[in-house]
CSV table of C-alpha atoms (C1' of nucleotides) in Angstrom, one decimal:
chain,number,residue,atom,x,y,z
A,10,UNK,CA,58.1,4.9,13.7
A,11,UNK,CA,59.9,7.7,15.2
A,12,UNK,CA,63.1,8.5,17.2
A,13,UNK,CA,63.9,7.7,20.5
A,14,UNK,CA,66.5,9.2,22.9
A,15,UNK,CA,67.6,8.0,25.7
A,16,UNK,CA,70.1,10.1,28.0
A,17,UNK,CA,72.0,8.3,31.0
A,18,UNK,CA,72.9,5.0,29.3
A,19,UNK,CA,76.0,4.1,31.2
A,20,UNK,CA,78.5,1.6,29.9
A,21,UNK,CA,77.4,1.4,26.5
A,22,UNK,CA,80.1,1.8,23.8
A,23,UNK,CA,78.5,0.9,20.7
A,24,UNK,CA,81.1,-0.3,18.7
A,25,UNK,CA,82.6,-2.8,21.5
A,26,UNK,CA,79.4,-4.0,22.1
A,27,UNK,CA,78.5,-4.7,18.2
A,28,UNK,CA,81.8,-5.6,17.1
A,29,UNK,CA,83.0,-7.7,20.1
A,30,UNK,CA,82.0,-11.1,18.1
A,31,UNK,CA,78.7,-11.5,20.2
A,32,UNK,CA,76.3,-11.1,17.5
A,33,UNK,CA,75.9,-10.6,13.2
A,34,UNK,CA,73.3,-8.3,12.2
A,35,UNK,CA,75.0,-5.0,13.1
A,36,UNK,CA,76.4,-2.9,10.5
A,37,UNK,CA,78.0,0.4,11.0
A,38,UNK,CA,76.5,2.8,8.5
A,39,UNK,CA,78.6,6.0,7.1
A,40,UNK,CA,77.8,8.4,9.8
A,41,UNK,CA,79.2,5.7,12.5
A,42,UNK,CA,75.7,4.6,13.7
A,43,UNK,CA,75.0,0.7,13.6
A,44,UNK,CA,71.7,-0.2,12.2
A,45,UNK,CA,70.5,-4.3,12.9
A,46,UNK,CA,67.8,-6.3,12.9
A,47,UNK,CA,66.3,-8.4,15.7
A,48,UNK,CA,63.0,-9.9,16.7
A,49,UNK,CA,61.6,-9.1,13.5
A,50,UNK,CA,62.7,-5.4,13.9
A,51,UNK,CA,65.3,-3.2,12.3
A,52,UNK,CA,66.5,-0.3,14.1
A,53,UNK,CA,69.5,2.6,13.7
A,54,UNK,CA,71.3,3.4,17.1
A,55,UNK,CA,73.7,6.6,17.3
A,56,UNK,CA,75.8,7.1,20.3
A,57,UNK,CA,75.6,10.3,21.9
A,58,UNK,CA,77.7,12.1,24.6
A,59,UNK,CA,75.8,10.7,27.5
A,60,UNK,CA,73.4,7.4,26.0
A,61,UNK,CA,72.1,7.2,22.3
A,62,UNK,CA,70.1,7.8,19.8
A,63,UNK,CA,67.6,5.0,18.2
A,64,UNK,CA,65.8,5.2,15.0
A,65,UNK,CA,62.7,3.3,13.3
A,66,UNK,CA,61.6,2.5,16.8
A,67,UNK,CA,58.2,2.6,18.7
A,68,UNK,CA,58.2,3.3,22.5
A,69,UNK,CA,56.5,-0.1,23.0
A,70,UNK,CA,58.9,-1.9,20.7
A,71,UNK,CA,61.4,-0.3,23.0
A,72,UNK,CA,59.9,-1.2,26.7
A,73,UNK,CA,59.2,-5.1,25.3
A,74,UNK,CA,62.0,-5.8,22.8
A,75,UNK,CA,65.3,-3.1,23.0
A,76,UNK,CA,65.0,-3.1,27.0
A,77,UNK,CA,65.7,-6.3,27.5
A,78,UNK,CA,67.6,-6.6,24.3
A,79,UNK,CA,70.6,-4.2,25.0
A,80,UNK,CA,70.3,-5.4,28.8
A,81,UNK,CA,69.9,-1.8,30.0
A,82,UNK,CA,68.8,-2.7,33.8
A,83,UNK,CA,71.9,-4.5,34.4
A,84,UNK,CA,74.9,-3.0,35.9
A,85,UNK,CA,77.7,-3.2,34.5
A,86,UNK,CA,79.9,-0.8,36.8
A,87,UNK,CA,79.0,-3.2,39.4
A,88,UNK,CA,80.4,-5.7,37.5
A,89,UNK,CA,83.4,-4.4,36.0
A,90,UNK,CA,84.5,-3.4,39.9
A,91,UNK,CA,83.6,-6.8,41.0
A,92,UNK,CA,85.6,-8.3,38.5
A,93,UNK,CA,88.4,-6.0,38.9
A,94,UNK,CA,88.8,-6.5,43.0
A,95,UNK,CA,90.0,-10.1,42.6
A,96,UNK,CA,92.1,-10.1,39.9
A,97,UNK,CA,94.3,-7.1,38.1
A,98,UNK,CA,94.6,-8.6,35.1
A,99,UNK,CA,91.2,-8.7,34.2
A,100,UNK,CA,90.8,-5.1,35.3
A,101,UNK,CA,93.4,-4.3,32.3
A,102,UNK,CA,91.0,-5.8,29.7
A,103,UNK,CA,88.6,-4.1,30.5
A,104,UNK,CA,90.2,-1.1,29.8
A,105,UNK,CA,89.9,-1.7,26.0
A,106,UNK,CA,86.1,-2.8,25.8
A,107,UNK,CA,85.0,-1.1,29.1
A,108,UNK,CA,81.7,-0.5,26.8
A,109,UNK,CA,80.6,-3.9,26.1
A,110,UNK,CA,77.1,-5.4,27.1
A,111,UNK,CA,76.5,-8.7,26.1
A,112,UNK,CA,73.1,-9.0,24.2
A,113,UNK,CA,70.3,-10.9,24.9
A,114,UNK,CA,69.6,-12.4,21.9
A,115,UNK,CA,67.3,-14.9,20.5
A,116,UNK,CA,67.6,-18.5,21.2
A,117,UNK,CA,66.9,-20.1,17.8
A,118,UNK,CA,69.1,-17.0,16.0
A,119,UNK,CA,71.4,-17.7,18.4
A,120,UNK,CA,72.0,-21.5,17.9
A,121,UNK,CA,71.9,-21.0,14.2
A,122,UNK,CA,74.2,-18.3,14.1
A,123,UNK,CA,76.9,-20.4,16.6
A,124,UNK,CA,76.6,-23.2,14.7
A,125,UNK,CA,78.0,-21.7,11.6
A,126,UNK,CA,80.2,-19.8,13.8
A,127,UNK,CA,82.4,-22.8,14.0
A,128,UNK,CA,85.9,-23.0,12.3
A,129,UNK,CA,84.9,-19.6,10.1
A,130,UNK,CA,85.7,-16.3,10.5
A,131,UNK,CA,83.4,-13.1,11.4
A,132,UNK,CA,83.3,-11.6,8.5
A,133,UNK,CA,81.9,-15.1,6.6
A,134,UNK,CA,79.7,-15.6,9.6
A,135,UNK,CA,78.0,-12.4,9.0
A,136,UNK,CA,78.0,-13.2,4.8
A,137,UNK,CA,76.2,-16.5,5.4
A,138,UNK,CA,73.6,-15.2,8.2
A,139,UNK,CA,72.4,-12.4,5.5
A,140,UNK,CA,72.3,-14.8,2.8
A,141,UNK,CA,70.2,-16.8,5.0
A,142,UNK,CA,67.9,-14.1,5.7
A,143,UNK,CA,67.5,-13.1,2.7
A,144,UNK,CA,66.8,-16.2,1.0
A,145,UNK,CA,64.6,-17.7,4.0
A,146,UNK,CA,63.6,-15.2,6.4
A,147,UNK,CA,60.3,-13.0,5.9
A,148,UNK,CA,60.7,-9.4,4.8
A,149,UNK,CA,60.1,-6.2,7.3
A,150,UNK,CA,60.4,-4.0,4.8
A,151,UNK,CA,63.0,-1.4,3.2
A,152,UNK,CA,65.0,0.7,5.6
A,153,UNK,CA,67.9,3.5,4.6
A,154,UNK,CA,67.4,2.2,0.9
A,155,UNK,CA,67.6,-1.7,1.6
A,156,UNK,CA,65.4,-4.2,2.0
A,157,UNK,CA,65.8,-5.8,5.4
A,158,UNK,CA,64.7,-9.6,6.2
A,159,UNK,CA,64.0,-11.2,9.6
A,160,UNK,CA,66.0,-14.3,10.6
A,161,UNK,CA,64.4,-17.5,9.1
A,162,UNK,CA,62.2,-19.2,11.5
A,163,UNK,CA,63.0,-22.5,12.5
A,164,UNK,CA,59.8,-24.1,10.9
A,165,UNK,CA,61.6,-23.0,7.9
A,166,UNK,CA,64.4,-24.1,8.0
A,167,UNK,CA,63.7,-27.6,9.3
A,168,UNK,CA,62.2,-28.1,5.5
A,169,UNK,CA,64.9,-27.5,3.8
A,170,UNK,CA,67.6,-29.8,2.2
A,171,UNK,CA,71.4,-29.1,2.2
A,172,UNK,CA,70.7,-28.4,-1.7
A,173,UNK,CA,68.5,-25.7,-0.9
A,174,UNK,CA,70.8,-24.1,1.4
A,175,UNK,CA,73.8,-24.8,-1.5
A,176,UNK,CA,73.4,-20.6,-2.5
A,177,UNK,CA,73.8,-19.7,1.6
A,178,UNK,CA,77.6,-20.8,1.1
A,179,UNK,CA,77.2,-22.8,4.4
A,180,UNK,CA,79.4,-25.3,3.5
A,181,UNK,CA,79.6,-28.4,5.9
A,182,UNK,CA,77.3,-26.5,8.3
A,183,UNK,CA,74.3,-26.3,6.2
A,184,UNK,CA,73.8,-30.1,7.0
A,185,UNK,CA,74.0,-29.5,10.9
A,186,UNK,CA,71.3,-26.4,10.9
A,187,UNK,CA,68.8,-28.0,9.4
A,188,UNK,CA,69.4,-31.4,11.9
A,189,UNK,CA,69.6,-28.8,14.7
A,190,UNK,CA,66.2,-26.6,13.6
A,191,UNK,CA,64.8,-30.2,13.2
A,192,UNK,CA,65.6,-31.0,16.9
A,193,UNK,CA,64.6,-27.4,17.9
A,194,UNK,CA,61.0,-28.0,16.6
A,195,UNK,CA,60.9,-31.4,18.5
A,196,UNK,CA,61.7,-30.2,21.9
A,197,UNK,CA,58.1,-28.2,22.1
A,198,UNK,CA,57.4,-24.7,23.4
A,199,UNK,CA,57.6,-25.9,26.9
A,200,UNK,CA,60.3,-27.5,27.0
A,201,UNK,CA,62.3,-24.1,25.1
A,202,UNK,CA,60.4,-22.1,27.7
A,203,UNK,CA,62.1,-23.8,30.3
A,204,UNK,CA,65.5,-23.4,28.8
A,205,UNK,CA,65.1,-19.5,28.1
A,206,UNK,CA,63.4,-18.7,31.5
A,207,UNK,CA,66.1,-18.9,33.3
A,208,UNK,CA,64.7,-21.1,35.8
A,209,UNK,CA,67.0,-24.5,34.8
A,210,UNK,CA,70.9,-24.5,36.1
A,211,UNK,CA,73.0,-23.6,33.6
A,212,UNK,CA,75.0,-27.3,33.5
A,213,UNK,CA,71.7,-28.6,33.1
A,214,UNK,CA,70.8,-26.2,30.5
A,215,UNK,CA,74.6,-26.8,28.5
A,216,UNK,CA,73.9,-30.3,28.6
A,217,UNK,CA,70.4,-29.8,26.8
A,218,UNK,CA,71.9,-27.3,24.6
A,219,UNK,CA,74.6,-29.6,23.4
A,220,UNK,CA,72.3,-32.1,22.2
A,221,UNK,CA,71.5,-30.1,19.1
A,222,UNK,CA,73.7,-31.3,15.7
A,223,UNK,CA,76.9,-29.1,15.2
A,224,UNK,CA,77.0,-28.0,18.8
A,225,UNK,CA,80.2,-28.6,21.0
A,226,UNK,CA,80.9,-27.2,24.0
A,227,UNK,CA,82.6,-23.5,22.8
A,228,UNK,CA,79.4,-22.9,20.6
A,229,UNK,CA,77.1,-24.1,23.9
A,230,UNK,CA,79.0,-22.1,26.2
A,231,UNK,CA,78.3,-19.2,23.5
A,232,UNK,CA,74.3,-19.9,22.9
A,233,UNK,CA,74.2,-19.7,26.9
A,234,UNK,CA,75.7,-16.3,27.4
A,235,UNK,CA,74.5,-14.7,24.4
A,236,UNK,CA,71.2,-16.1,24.8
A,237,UNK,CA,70.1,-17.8,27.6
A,238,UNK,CA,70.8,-15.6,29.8
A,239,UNK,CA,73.8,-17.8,31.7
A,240,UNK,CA,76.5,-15.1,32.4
A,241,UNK,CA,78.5,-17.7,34.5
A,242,UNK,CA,79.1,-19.4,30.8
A,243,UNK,CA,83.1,-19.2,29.6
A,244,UNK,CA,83.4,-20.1,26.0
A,245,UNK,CA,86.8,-20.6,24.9
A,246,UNK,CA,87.7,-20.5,21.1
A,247,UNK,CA,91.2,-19.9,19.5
A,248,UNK,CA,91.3,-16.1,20.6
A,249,UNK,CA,90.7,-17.2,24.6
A,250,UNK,CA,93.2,-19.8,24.2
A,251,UNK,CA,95.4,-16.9,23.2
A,252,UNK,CA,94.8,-14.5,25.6
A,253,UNK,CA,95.0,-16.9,28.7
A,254,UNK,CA,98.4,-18.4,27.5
A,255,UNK,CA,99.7,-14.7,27.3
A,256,UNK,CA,97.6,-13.4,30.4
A,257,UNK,CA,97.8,-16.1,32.5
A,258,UNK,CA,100.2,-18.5,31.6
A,259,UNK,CA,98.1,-21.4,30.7
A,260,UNK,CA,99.2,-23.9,28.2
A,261,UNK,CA,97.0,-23.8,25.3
A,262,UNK,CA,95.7,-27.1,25.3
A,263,UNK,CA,94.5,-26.8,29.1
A,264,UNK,CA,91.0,-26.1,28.6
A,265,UNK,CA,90.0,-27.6,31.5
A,266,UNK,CA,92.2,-25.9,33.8
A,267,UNK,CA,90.8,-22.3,32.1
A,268,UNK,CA,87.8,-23.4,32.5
A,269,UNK,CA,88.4,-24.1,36.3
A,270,UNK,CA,90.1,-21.1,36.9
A,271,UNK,CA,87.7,-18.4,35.5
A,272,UNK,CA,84.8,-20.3,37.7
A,273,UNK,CA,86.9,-19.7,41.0
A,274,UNK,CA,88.4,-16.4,39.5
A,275,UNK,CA,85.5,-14.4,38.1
A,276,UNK,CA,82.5,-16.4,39.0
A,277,UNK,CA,79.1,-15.4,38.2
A,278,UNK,CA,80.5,-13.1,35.7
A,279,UNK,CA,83.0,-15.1,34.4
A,280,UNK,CA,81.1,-15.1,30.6
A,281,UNK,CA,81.6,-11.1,30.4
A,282,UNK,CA,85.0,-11.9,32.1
A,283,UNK,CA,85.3,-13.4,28.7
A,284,UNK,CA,84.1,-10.9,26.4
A,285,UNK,CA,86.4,-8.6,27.9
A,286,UNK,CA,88.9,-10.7,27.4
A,287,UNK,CA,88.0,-11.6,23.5
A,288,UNK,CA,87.9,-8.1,22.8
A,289,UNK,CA,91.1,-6.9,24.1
A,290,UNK,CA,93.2,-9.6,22.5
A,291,UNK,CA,91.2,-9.2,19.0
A,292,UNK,CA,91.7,-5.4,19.3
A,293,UNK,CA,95.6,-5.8,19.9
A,294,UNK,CA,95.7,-8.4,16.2
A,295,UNK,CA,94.2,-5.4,14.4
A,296,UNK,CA,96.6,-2.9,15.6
B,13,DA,C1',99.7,-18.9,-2.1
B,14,DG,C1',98.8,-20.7,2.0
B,15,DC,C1',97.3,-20.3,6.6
B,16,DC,C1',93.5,-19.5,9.4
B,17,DA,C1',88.8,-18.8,11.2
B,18,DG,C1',84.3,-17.5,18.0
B,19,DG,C1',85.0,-26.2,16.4
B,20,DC,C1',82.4,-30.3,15.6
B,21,DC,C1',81.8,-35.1,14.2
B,22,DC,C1',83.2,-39.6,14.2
B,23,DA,C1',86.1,-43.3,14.3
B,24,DA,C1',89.8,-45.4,16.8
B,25,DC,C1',91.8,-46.2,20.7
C,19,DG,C1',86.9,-40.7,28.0
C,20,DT,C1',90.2,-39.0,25.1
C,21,DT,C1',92.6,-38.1,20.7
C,22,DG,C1',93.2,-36.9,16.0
C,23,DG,C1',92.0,-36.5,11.1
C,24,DG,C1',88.7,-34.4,8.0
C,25,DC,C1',86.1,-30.8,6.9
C,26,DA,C1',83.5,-26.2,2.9
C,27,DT,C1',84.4,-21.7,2.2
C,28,DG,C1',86.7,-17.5,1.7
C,29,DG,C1',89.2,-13.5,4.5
C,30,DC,C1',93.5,-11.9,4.9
DNA sequence: AGCCAGGCCCAAC
DNA sequence: GTTGGGCATGGC
């Protein structure tokens, strides 16, 4: 394990991206870096002037995990200018998180992870997910003076019993991720291939997606972005209800006509629309 | 103390 | 197909 640094890593704010509500396992550390855990791996990323800084890494692990992981051949200027042209609003919110890339995370962390996502807040989200890990997921081994545990895989979880999961502090949810790492293990490696590859549409893929117990269509709309690759994907929670009533007028219970209007409005993009979006209104509660 | 949280399930229309 | 009550837990 060594260090790794990579210069010229545009649009790459570290805190916007691991504190915009997109994932759980990043924690800032004293010094301001974030260390996480995914795929089995933990590593420590710094920011520096121009890119950043990553710890506990391998150059391989890099080229076929982190890659990918932190979406670093995407462009996001491209994006954030195409997003900008057709609507001025949207170019203000980006403004506040003009650093975020969304993740590509793991599907089965993923659909876990949304699933207790629903009616909690971040903070709890994050407290559960650890105790899950600790108590269920295999150990990688201690890193900056802590043990550090992989997320639980779904074989695992789909023996358990709600009782099992009591200390996890899941409440109603516990009953839903074990039905929904039940159903995971059902649908084969074929058929998740197919839903990761990025080769099914992405209605087709929300409708599959939304078969699992505990997922509606916010937490869907999430595991699509966040995961499966589908950046077209608008989830709308209680923050986006927010911010379109105050950005764009919408009535708050007119999901369908937000959902209708960021398709036309921001297209492709429209689920980093969204995280733009998430991030600017969350940063203006906390100020 | 009480409201709220990256909502979903299920029964009743 | 839509609507509304119920829901574990704890952050703030």
């Amino acid at each position: 394990m060594s260090k790794l640094i990579l210069d010229e890593v545009c649009d790459f704010d570290l805190k916007q991206t691991f504190e915009c509500g997109q994932c759980f396992r990043w924690n800032k550390e004293l010094d301001g870096s974030y260390t996480g855990i995914a795929y089995g791996k933990v590593i420590n990323v710094s920011q520096r002037a121009k890119g950043m800084e990553i710890d506990n890494i391998t150059p391989l692990d890099f080229e076929s995990i982190w890659r990918n992981y932190f979406d670093l051949d995407t462009d996001y200027a491209s994006i954030k200018n195409a997003l900008s042209k057709n609507d001025e609003v949207i170019g203000r919110a980006i403004k506040h998180g003009s650093g975020i890339r969304i993740l590509r995370q793991e599907f089965f962390e993923t659909l876990i992870s949304f699933i207790i996502s629903a009616n909690n807040n971040i903070p709890r989200i994050k407290g559960c997910i650890e105790n899950l890990a600790s108590d269920f997921g295999e150990k990688i081994g201690n890193y900056k003076g802590k043990m550090r545990y992989a997320f639980p895989k779904a074989e695992v979880i789909a023996e358990l019993t709600p009782d099992d999961l009591s200390a996890c502090r899941l409440g109603y949810r516990a009953k839903y991720i074990i039905e929904a790492s039940r159903q995971y293990m059902a649908l084969g490696d074929e058929k998740i291939r197919a839903l990761t590859s990025g080769v099914t549409e992405s209605d087709e893929v929300l409708a599959e997606v939304m078969k699992f117990s505990g997922v509606g269509p916010k937490v869907a709309n999430c595991i699509l972005l966040f995961s499966l690759n589908k950046r077209d994907s608008f989830p709308i929670d209680v923050w986006i209800k927010r911010v379109m009533a105050k950005l764009y007028g919408f009535d708050e219970r007119d999901i369908a006509g937000m959902r209708q209007f960021a398709s036309k409005t921001f297209g492709e993009y429209a689920g980093i629309a969204q995280q733009y979006l998430f991030y600017s209104m969350r940063e203006e509660r906390s100020e």
